[in-house]
XYZ file of C-alpha atoms in Angstrom:
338
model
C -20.534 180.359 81.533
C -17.084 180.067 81.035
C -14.608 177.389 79.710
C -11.435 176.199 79.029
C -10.143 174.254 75.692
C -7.499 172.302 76.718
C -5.125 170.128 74.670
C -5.532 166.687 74.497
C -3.442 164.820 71.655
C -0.996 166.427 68.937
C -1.226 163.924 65.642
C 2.170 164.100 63.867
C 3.084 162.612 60.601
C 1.725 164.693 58.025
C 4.786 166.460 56.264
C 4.217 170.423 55.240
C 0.562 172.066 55.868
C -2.603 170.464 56.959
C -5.427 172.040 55.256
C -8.527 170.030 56.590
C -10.292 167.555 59.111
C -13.343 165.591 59.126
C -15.162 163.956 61.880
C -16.581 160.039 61.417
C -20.053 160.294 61.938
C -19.887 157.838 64.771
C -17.295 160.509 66.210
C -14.249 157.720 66.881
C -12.355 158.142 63.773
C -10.543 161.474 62.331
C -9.385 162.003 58.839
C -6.899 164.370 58.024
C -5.513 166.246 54.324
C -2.232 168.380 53.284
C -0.023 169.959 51.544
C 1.834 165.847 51.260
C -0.759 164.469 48.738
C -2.110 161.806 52.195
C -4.851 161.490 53.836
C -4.515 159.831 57.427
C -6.874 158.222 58.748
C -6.699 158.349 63.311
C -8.469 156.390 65.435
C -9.742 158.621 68.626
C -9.777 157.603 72.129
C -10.117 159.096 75.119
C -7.005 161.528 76.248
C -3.415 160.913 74.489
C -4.171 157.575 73.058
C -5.122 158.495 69.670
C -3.162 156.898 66.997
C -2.710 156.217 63.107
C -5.278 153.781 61.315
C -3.921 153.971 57.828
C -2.540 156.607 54.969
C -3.922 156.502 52.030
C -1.728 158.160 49.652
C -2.684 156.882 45.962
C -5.368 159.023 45.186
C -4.161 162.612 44.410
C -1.118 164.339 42.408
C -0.959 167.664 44.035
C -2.530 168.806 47.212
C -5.296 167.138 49.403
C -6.952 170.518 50.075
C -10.363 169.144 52.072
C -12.142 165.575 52.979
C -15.857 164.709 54.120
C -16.833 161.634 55.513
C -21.139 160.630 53.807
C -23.555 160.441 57.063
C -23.126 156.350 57.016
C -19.314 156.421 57.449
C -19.130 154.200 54.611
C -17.139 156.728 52.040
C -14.449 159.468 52.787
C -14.432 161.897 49.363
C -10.993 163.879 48.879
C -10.765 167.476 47.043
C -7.206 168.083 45.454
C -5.622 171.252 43.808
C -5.164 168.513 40.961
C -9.187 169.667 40.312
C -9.820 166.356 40.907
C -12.386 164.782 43.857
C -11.472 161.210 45.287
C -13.748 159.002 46.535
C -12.610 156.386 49.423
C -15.231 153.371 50.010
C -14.404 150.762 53.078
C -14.338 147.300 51.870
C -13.168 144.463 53.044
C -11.429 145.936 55.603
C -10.212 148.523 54.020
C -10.368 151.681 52.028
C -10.264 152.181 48.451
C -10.131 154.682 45.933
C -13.243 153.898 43.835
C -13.959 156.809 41.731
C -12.333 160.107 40.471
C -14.282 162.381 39.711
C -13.033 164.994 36.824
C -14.184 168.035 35.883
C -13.208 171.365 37.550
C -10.929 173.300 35.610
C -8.889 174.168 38.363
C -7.917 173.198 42.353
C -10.944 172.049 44.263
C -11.050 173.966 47.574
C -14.306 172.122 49.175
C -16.390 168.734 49.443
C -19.351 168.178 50.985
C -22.092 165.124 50.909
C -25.784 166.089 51.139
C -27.495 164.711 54.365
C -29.444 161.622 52.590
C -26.028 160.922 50.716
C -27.699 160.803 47.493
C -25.693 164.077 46.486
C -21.989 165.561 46.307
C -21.377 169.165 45.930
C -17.445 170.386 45.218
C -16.275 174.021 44.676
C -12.895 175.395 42.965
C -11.140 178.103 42.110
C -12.262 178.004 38.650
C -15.212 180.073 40.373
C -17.542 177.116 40.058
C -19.713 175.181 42.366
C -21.034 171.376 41.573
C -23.576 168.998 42.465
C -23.279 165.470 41.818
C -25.639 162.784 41.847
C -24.361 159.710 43.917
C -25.867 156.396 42.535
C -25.124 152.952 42.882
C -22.271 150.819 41.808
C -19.828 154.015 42.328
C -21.346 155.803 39.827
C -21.389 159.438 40.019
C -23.419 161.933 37.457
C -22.848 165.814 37.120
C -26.173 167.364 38.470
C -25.262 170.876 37.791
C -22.631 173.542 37.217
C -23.662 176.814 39.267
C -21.383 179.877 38.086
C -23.581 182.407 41.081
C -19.887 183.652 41.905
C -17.483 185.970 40.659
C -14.314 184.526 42.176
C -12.844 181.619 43.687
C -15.278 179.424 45.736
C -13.760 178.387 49.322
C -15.990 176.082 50.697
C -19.412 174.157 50.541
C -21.613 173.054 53.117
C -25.199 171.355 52.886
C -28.223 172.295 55.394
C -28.311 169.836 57.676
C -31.866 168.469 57.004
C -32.807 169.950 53.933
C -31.024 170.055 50.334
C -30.326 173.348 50.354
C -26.317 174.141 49.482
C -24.353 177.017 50.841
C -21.348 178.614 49.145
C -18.909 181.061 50.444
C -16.374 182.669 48.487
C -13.685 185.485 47.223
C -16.241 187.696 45.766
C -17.011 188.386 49.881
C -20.224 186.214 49.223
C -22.211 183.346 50.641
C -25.146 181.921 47.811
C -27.824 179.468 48.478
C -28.835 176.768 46.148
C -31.727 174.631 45.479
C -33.729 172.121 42.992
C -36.629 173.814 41.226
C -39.150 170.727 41.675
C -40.580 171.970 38.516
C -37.934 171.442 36.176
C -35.304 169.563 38.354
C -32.809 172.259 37.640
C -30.885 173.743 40.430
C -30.895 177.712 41.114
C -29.204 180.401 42.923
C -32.031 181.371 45.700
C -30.279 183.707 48.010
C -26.939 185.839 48.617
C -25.659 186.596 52.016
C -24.024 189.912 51.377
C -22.491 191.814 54.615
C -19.068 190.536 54.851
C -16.256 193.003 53.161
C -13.858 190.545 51.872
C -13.314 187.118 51.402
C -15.766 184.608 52.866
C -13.632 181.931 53.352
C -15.943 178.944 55.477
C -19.714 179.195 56.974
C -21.382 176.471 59.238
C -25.340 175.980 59.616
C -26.282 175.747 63.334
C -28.125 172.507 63.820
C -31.868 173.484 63.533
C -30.272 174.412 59.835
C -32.400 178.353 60.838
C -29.211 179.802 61.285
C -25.919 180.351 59.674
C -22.771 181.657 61.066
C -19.899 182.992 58.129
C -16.482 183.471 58.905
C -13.987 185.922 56.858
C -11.196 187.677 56.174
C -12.722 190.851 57.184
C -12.093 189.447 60.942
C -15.518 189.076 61.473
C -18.297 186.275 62.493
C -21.321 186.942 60.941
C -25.046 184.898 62.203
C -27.469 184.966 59.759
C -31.569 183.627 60.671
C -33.899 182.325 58.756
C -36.968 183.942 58.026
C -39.774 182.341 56.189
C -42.970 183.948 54.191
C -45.303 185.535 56.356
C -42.743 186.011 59.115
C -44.008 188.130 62.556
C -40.691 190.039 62.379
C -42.446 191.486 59.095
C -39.129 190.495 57.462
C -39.464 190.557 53.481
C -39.112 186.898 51.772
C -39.050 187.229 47.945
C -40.418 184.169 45.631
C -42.318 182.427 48.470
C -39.116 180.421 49.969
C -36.927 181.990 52.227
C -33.903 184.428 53.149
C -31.157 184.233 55.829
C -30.525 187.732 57.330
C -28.072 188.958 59.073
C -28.798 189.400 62.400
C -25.442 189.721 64.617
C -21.685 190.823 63.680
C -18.942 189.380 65.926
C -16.373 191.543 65.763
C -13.113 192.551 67.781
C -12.041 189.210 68.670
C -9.768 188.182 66.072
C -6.531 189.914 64.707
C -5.986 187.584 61.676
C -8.306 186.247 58.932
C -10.523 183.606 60.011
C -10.159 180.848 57.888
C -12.613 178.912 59.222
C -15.487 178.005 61.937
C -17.616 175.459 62.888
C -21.218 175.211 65.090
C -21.277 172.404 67.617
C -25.245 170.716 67.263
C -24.543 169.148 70.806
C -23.543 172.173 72.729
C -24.190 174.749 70.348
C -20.744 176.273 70.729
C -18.980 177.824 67.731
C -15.604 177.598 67.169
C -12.945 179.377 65.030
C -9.732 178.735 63.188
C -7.486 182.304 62.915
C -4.884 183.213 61.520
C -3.203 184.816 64.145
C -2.988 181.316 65.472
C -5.526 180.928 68.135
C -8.572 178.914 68.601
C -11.743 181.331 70.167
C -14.850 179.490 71.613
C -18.334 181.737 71.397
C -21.458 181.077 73.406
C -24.533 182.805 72.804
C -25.738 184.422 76.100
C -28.583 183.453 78.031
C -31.889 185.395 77.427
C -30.591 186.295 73.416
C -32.857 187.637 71.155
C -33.065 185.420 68.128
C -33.202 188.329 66.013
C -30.658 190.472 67.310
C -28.496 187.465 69.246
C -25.448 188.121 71.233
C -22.521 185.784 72.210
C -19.893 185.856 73.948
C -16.063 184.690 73.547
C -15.780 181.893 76.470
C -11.943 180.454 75.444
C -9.372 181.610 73.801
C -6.573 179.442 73.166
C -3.618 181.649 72.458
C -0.729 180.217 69.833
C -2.713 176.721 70.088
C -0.420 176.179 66.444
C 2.629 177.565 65.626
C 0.837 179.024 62.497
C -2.042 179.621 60.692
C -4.663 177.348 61.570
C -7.072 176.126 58.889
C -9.598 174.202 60.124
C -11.395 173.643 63.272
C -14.230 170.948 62.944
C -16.545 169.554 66.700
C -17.010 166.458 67.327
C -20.125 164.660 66.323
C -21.195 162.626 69.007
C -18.460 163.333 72.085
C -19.443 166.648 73.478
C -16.905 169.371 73.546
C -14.273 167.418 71.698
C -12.540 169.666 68.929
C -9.981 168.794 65.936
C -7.743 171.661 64.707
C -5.120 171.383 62.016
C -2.642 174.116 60.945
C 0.199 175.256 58.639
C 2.435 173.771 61.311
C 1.993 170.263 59.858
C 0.196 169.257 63.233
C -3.395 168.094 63.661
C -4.769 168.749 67.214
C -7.499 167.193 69.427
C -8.859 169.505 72.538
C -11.665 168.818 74.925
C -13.647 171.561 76.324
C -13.959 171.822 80.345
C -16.458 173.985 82.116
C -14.637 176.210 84.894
């Protein structure tokens, strides 16, 4: 199979860099951050006709470095180098800034909601990674401080069924988190160590049994799950689970990869470069799950005029891709079979 990404829609009105999308869950709104202290909020449709729905600008002094809509579209939260987290709730027509949430000593790169919405997790460069219970009322409660890592933390992302949390960072690591149901205290349960510099975004396939890490080593790295008592004979400490590495995608990219993202309606993974270009991979028919291998199907040369930062899939309309960039331009593309 091959493909073509082609461009759909260029969104303009964010002044300086674009650090971050995020997908409504119902897949017909887009939000956008940057380097202008906004958030924009774009409705999608269909071919060139997407437009603004509204800027909110209020919430942040520095930066808008990332956004994540919660699974029931209700709340947008905002991560700012001002180490503060905003959270947007639609009411009455509109959105709001109902809670800030302080705490990180420093600018928070990464924001993610848990799949039941009942928890927050936020990184920063203060080399920390939190979780946040969400309760009613706006009322959010400091779960834990995890200090696994050794340098900045890029980005966090939950498992997409479980509440497991994923971390990637500086220190050229990815760490797994979860609750001890004994003592309700979270714990570092895993490190995904292969990567030979900076780890800088990671995206769990949607079965959640797979990972794929993206860095600045140039490399795409799939990790699989294995689980105690395994037929692959694959050693799983403490009775849980580890996430091996199982493929390295290599020779593709010429630039760091800043970031990538696994489609759960195609399965297609995309990546954000620094050399500009947008690569689709596909793994190929009659892959072994544990030594898979995929191939590059598209590659959009110069699809920004700089570094791009984040690509994020569509939820719901197949093959439809946001991109944003140092350029100051936010990007929709639709992927064609040829």
């Amino acid at each position: 199979m091959t493909g073509k990404l082609k461009a759909i829609c260029t969104l303009k009105g964010h002044t300086g860099i674009v650090w971050n999308t995020s997908w409504h869950p119902k897949g017909l709104m887009l939000a956008s951050c940057g380097e202008d202290k906004t958030i924009r909020l774009w409705n999608y449709k269909d071919g060139d006709k997407s437009t603004l729905k509204c800027l909110l600008a209020d919430g942040h002094q520095r930066t808008v470095r990332a956004i994540a809509w919660s699974h029931c579209g209700q709340s947008l939260a905002s991560a700012s180098f001002d180490a503060t987290i905003a959270i947007w709730d639609y009411k009455s027509g509109q959105f709001e800034c109902n809670a800030t949430l302080e705490g990180h000593e420093n600018e928070v790169k990464s924001v993610a909601w848990s799949r039941s919405g009942s928890m927050l997790a936020t990184c920063s460069r203060d080399k920390s990674v939190w979780v946040w219970e969400v309760w009613e009322d706006n009322e959010y409660e400091c779960a834990a401080v995890l200090n696994a890592h050794s340098q900045d933390v890029k980005k966090v992302v939950w498992h997409p069924h479980e509440d497991i949390l994923a971390s990637a960072s500086y220190d050229n690591s990815v760490k797994l988190y979860m609750e001890d149901a004994s003592d309700k205290e979270w714990t570092c349960v895993g490190t995904l160590s292969s990567h030979t510099s900076t780890v800088w975004s990671l995206a769990f396939d949607k079965t959640g049994d797979r990972i794929v890490t993206s860095s600045d080593d140039r490399t795409l790295k799939i990790w699989q799950k294995y689980l105690p008592g395994n037929p692959e004979g694959i050693s799983v400490k403490d009775g849980n689970f580890v996430y091996k590495c199982v493929c390295t995608i290599s020779g593709f990219h010429t630039r760091p990869i800043y970031d990538v993202t696994w489609c759960h309606l195609t399965d297609l993974i995309a990546t954000a470069c620094g050399d500009n270009s947008i690569r689709i991979f596909k793994e190929e028919d009659l892959s072994d799950r544990n030594q898979p291998s995929f191939s590059c199907i598209s590659h959009v040369n110069e699809a920004h005029l700089q570094d791009i930062n984040s690509v994020q899939w569509n939820p719901v309309v197949k093959g439809v891709l946001a991109s944003c960039s140092d350029d100051g331009m936010v990007k929709i593309w639709k992927m064609e079979s040829t």
